[in-house]
mmCIF file of C-alpha atoms in Angstrom:
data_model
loop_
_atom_site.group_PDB
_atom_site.id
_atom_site.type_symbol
_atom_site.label_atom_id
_atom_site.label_comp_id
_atom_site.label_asym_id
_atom_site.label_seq_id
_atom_site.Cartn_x
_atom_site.Cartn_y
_atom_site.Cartn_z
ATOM 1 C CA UNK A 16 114.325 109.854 111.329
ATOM 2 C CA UNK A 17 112.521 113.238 110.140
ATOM 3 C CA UNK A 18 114.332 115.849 108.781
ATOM 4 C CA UNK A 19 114.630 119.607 110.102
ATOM 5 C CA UNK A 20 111.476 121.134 110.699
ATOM 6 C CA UNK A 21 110.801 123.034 107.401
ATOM 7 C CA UNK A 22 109.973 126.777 107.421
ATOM 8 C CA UNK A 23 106.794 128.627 106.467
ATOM 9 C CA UNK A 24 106.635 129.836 102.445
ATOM 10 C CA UNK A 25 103.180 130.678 102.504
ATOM 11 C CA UNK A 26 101.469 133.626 104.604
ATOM 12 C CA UNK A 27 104.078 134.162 106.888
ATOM 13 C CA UNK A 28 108.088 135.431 106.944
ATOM 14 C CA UNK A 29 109.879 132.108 106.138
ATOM 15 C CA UNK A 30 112.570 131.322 108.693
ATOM 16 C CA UNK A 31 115.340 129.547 106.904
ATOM 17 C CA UNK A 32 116.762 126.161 108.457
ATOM 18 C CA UNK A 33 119.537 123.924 107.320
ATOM 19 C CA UNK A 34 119.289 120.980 105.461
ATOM 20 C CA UNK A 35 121.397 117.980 105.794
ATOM 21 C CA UNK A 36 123.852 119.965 103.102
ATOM 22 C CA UNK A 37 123.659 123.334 105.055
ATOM 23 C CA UNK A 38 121.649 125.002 102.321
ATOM 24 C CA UNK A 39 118.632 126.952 103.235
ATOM 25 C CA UNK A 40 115.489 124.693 102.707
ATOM 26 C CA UNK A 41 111.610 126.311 102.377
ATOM 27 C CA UNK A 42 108.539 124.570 102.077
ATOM 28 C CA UNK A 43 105.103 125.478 103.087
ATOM 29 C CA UNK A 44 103.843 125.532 106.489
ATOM 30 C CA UNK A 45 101.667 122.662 105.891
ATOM 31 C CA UNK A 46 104.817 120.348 105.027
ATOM 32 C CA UNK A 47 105.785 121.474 108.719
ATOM 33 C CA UNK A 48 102.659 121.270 110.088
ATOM 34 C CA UNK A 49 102.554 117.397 108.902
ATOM 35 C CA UNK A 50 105.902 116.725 109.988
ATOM 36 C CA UNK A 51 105.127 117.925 113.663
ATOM 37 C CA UNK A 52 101.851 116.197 113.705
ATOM 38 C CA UNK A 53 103.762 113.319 112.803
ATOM 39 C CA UNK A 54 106.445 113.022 116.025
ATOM 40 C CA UNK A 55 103.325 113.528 117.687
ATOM 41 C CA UNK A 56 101.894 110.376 116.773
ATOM 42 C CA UNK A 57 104.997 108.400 118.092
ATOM 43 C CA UNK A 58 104.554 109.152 121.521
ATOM 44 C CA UNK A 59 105.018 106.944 124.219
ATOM 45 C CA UNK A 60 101.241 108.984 125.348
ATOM 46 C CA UNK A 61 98.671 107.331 123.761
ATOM 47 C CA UNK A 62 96.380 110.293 124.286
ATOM 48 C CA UNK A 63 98.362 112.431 122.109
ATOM 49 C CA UNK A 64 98.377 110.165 119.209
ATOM 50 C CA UNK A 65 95.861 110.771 116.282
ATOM 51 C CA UNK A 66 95.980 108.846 113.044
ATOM 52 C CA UNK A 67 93.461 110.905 111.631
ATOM 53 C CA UNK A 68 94.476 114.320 112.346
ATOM 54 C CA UNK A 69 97.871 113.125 110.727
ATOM 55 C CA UNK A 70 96.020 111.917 107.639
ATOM 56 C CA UNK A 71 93.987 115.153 107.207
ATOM 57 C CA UNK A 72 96.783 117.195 107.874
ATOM 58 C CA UNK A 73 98.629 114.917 104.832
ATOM 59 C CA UNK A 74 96.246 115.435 102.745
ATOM 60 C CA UNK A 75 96.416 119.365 103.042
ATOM 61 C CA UNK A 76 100.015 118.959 102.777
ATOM 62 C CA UNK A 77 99.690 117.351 99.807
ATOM 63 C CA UNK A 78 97.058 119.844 98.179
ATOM 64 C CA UNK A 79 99.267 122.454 99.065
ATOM 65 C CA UNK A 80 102.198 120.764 97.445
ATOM 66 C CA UNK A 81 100.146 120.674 93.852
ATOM 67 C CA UNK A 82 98.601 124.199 94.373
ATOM 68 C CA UNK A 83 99.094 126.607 91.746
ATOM 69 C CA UNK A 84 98.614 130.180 93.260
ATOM 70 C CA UNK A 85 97.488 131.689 89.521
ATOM 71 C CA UNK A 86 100.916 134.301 89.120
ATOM 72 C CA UNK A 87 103.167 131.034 88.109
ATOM 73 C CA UNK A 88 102.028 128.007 85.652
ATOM 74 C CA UNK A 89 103.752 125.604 87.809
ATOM 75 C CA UNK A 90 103.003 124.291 91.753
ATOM 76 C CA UNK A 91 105.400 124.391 94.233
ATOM 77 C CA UNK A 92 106.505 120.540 93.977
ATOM 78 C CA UNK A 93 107.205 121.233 90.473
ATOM 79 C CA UNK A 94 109.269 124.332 91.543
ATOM 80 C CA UNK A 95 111.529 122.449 93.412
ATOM 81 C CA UNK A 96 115.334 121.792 93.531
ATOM 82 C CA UNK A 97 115.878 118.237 94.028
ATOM 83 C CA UNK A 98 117.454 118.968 97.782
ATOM 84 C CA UNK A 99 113.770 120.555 98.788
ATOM 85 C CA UNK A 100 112.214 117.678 97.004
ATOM 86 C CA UNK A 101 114.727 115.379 99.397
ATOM 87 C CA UNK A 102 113.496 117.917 102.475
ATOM 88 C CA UNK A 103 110.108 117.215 101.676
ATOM 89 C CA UNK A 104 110.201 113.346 101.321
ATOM 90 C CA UNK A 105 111.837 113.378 105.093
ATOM 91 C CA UNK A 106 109.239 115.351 106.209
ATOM 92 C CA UNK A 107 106.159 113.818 104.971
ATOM 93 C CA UNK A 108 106.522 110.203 105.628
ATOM 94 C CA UNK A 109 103.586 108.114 104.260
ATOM 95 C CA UNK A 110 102.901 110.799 101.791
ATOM 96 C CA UNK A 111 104.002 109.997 98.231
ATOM 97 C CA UNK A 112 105.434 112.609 96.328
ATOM 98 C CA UNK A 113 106.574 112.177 92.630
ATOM 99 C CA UNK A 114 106.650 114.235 89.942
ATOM 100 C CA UNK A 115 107.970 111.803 86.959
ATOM 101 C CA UNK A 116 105.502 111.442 83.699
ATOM 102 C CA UNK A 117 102.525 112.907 86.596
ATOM 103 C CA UNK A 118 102.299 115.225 89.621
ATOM 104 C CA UNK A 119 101.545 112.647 92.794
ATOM 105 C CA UNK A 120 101.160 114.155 96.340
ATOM 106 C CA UNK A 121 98.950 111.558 97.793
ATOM 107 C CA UNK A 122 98.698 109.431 101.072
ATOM 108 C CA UNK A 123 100.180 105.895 101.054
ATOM 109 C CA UNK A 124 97.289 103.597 101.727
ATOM 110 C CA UNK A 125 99.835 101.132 103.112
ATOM 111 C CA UNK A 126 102.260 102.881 104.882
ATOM 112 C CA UNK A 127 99.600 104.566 106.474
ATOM 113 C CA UNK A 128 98.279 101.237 107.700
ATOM 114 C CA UNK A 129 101.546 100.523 109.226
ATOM 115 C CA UNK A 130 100.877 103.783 111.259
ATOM 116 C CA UNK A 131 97.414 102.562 112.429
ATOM 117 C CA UNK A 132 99.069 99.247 113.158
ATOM 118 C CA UNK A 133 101.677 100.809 115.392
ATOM 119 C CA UNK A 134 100.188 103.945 116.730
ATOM 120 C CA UNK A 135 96.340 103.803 116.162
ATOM 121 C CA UNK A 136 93.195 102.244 117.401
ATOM 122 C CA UNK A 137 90.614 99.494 115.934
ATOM 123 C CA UNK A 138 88.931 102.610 113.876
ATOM 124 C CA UNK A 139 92.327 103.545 112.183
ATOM 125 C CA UNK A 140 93.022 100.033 111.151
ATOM 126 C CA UNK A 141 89.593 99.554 109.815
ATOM 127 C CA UNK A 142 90.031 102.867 107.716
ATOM 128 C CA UNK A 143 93.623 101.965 106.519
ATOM 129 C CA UNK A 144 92.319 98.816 105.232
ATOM 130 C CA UNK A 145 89.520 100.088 103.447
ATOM 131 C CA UNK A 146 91.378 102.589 102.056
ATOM 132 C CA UNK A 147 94.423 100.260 100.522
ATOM 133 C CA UNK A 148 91.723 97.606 99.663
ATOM 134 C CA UNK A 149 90.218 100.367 97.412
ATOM 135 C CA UNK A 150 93.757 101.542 95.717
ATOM 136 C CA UNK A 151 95.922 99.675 93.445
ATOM 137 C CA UNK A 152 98.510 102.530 93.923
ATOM 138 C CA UNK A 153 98.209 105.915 95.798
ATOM 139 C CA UNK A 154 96.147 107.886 94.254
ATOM 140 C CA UNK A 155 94.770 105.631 91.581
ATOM 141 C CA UNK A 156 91.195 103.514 92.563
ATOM 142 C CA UNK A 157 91.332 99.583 92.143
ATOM 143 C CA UNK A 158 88.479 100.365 89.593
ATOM 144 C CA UNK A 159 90.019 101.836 86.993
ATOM 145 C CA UNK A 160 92.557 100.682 84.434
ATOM 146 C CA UNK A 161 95.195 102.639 83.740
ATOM 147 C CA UNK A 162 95.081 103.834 80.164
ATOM 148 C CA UNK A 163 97.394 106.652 80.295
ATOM 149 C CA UNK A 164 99.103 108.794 82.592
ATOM 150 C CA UNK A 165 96.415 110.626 83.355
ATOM 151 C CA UNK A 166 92.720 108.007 83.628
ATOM 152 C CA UNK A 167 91.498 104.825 82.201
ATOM 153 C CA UNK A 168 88.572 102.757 81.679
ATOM 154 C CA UNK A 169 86.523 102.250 84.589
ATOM 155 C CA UNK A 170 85.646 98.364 85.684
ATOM 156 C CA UNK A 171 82.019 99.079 85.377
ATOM 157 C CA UNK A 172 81.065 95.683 84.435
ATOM 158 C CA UNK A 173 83.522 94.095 87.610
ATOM 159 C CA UNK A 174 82.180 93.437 91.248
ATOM 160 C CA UNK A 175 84.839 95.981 92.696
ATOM 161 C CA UNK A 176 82.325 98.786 92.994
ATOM 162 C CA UNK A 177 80.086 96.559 94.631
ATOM 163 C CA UNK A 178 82.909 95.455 96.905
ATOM 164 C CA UNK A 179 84.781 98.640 97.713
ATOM 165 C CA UNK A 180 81.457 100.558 98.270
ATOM 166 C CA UNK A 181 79.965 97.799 101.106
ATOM 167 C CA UNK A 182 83.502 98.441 102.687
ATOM 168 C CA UNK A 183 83.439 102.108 102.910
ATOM 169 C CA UNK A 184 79.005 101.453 104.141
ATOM 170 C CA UNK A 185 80.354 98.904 106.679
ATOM 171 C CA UNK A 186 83.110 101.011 108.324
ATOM 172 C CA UNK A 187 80.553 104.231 108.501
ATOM 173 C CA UNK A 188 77.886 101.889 110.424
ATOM 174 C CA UNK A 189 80.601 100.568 112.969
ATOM 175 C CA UNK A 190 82.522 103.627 113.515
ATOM 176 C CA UNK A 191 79.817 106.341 112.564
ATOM 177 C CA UNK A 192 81.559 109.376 114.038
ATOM 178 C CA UNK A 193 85.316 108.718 112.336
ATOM 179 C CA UNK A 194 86.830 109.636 109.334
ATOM 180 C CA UNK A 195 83.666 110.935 108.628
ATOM 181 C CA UNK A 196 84.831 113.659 106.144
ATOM 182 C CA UNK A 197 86.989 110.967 104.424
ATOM 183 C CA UNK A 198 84.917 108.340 103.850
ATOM 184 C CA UNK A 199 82.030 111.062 102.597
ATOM 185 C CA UNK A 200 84.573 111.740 100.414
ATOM 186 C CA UNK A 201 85.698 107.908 99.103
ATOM 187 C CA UNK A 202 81.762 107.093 99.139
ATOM 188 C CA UNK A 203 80.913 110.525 96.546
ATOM 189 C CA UNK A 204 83.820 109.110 94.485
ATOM 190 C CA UNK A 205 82.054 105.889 93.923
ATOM 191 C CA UNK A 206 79.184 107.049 93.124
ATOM 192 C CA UNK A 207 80.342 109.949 90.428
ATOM 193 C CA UNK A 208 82.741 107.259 88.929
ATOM 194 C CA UNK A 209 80.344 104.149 88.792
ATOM 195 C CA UNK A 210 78.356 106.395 86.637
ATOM 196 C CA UNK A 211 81.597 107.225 84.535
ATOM 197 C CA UNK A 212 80.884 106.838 80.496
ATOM 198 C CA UNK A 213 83.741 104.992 79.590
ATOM 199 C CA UNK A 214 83.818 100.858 81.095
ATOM 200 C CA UNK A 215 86.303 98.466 80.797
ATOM 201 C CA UNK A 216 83.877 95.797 79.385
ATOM 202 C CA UNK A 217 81.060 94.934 77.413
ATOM 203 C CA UNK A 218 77.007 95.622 77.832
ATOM 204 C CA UNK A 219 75.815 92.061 79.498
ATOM 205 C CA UNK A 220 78.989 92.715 82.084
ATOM 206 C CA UNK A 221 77.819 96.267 82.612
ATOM 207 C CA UNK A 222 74.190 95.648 83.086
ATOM 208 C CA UNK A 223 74.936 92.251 85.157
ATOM 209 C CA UNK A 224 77.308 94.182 87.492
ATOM 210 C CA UNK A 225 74.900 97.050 87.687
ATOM 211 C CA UNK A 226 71.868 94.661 89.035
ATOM 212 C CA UNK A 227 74.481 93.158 91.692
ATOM 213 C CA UNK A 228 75.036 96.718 92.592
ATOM 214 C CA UNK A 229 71.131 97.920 93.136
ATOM 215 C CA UNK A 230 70.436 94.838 94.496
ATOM 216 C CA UNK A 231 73.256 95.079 97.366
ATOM 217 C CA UNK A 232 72.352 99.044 97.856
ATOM 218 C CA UNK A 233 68.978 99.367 96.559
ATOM 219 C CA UNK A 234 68.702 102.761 98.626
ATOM 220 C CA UNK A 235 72.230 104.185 97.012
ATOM 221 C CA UNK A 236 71.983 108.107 95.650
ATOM 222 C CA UNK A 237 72.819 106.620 92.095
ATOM 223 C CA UNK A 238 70.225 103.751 92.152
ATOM 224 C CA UNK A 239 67.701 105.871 89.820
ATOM 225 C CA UNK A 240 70.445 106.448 87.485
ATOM 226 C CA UNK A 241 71.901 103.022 87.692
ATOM 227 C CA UNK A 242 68.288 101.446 86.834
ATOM 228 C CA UNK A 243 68.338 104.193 83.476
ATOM 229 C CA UNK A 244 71.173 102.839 82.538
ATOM 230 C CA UNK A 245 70.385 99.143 82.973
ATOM 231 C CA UNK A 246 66.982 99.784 80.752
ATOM 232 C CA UNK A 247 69.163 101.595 77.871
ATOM 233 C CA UNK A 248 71.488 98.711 77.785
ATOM 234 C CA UNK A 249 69.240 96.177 77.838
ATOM 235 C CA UNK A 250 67.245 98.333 74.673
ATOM 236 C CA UNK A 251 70.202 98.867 72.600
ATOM 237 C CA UNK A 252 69.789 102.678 73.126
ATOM 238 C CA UNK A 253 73.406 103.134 75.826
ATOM 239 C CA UNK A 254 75.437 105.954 75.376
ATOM 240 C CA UNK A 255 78.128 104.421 77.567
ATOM 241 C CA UNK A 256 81.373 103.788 75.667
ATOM 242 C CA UNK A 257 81.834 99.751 75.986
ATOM 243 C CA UNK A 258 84.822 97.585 75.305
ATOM 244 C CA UNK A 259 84.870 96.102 71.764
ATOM 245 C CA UNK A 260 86.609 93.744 72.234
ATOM 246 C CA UNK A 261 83.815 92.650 75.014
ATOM 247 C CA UNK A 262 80.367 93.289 72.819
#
């Protein structure tokens, strides 16, 4: 069950509500704006649900959570007391906040596809299942390996780029016109990070997963650079940082 509507922080007069302990909660409108958007896509009216305006509006939530408005050095999920942190959790379900070791305000690739599953159509389960196929955790892709708290390595010389990017082609050919700023957005990522410096393994896994790539998507933004790169591997001349352990 959701918590108390939350009031506005941000822009507008806050309107204080109670929490479960009777203590005046405030978050930002956008935490309210979520949690509304969210009742809405329970109802019994299938017209009035939308998986996708819920997502967007989580990930603005979320954004707004981490903001920093440039008079304070910390955002406003690090300013929280642990009973707003509470009110927040109850109102964003599927988002997952966390502020341990790193600040996290990200959808939940899975519980998100248990929304689609319930309240959705065929093009929110298609997304949802894109999305937690590319994801190991929120917020963190399935290509990279976790090095510290922060990035990793990138699996540059693994087929999961190959993989994950045919997904995220396939679902814009079948459903052209949704999620179209997200998956934009999951298909830049790609590309910036499969020409990250830093891979997991060696040269001849590098340059064979490269081919595999150019070959599958021969007509990809990055398949100029991805060529370079192949050439400077195979002539000893790569600036990429490879895995010792792998040469």
């Amino acid at each position: 069950m959701l918590g108390p509507l939350l009031a506005i922080l941000l822009h507008l007069a806050p309107l204080e509500v109670k929490a479960e302990s009777h203590a005046p909660v405030l978050l930002a409108k956008e935490v309210e704006d979520y949690a509304r958007e969210f009742k809405r896509v329970q109802s019994p009216t299938r017209l009035e649900r939308n998986i996708e305006v819920l997502y967007r509006k989580g990930i603005v939530a979320g954004k707004k959570l981490l903001y920093h408005d440039g008079l304070s050095e910390l955002s406003l999920l690090e300013k929280m007391d642990e009973e707003q942190l509470g009110a927040a959790r109850r109102a964003l379900p599927g988002i997952f906040l966390t502020r341990e070791e790193v600040l996290q305000a990200d959808p939940d690739p899975e519980s998100f596809l248990e929304f689609a599953v319930k309240w959705g159509g065929r093009a929110d389960i298609a997304f949802f299942s894109t999305l937690q196929m590319s994801y190991s955790s929120p917020g963190w892709p399935l290509y990279i390996i976790r090095q510290t708290d922060y990035g990793g390595c990138r699996r540059l010389g693994s087929s999961v780029f190959s993989e994950i990017y045919g997904s995220w082609r396939a679902f814009q050919r079948r459903f052209p016109n949704r999620y179209e700023e997200q998956v934009r957005r999951e298909i830049d990522r790609l590309e910036e990070d499969i020409l990250h410096t830093g891979a997991c393994e060696g040269p001849r896994e590098v340059a064979e997963a490269y081919r595999e790539f150019i070959h599958s998507f021969p007509d990809a933004a990055v398949s100029e650079e991805i060529r370079r790169r192949i050439s400077e591997i195979d002539d000893g001349t790569s600036k990429l940082r490879f895995n010792e352990a792998s040469r």
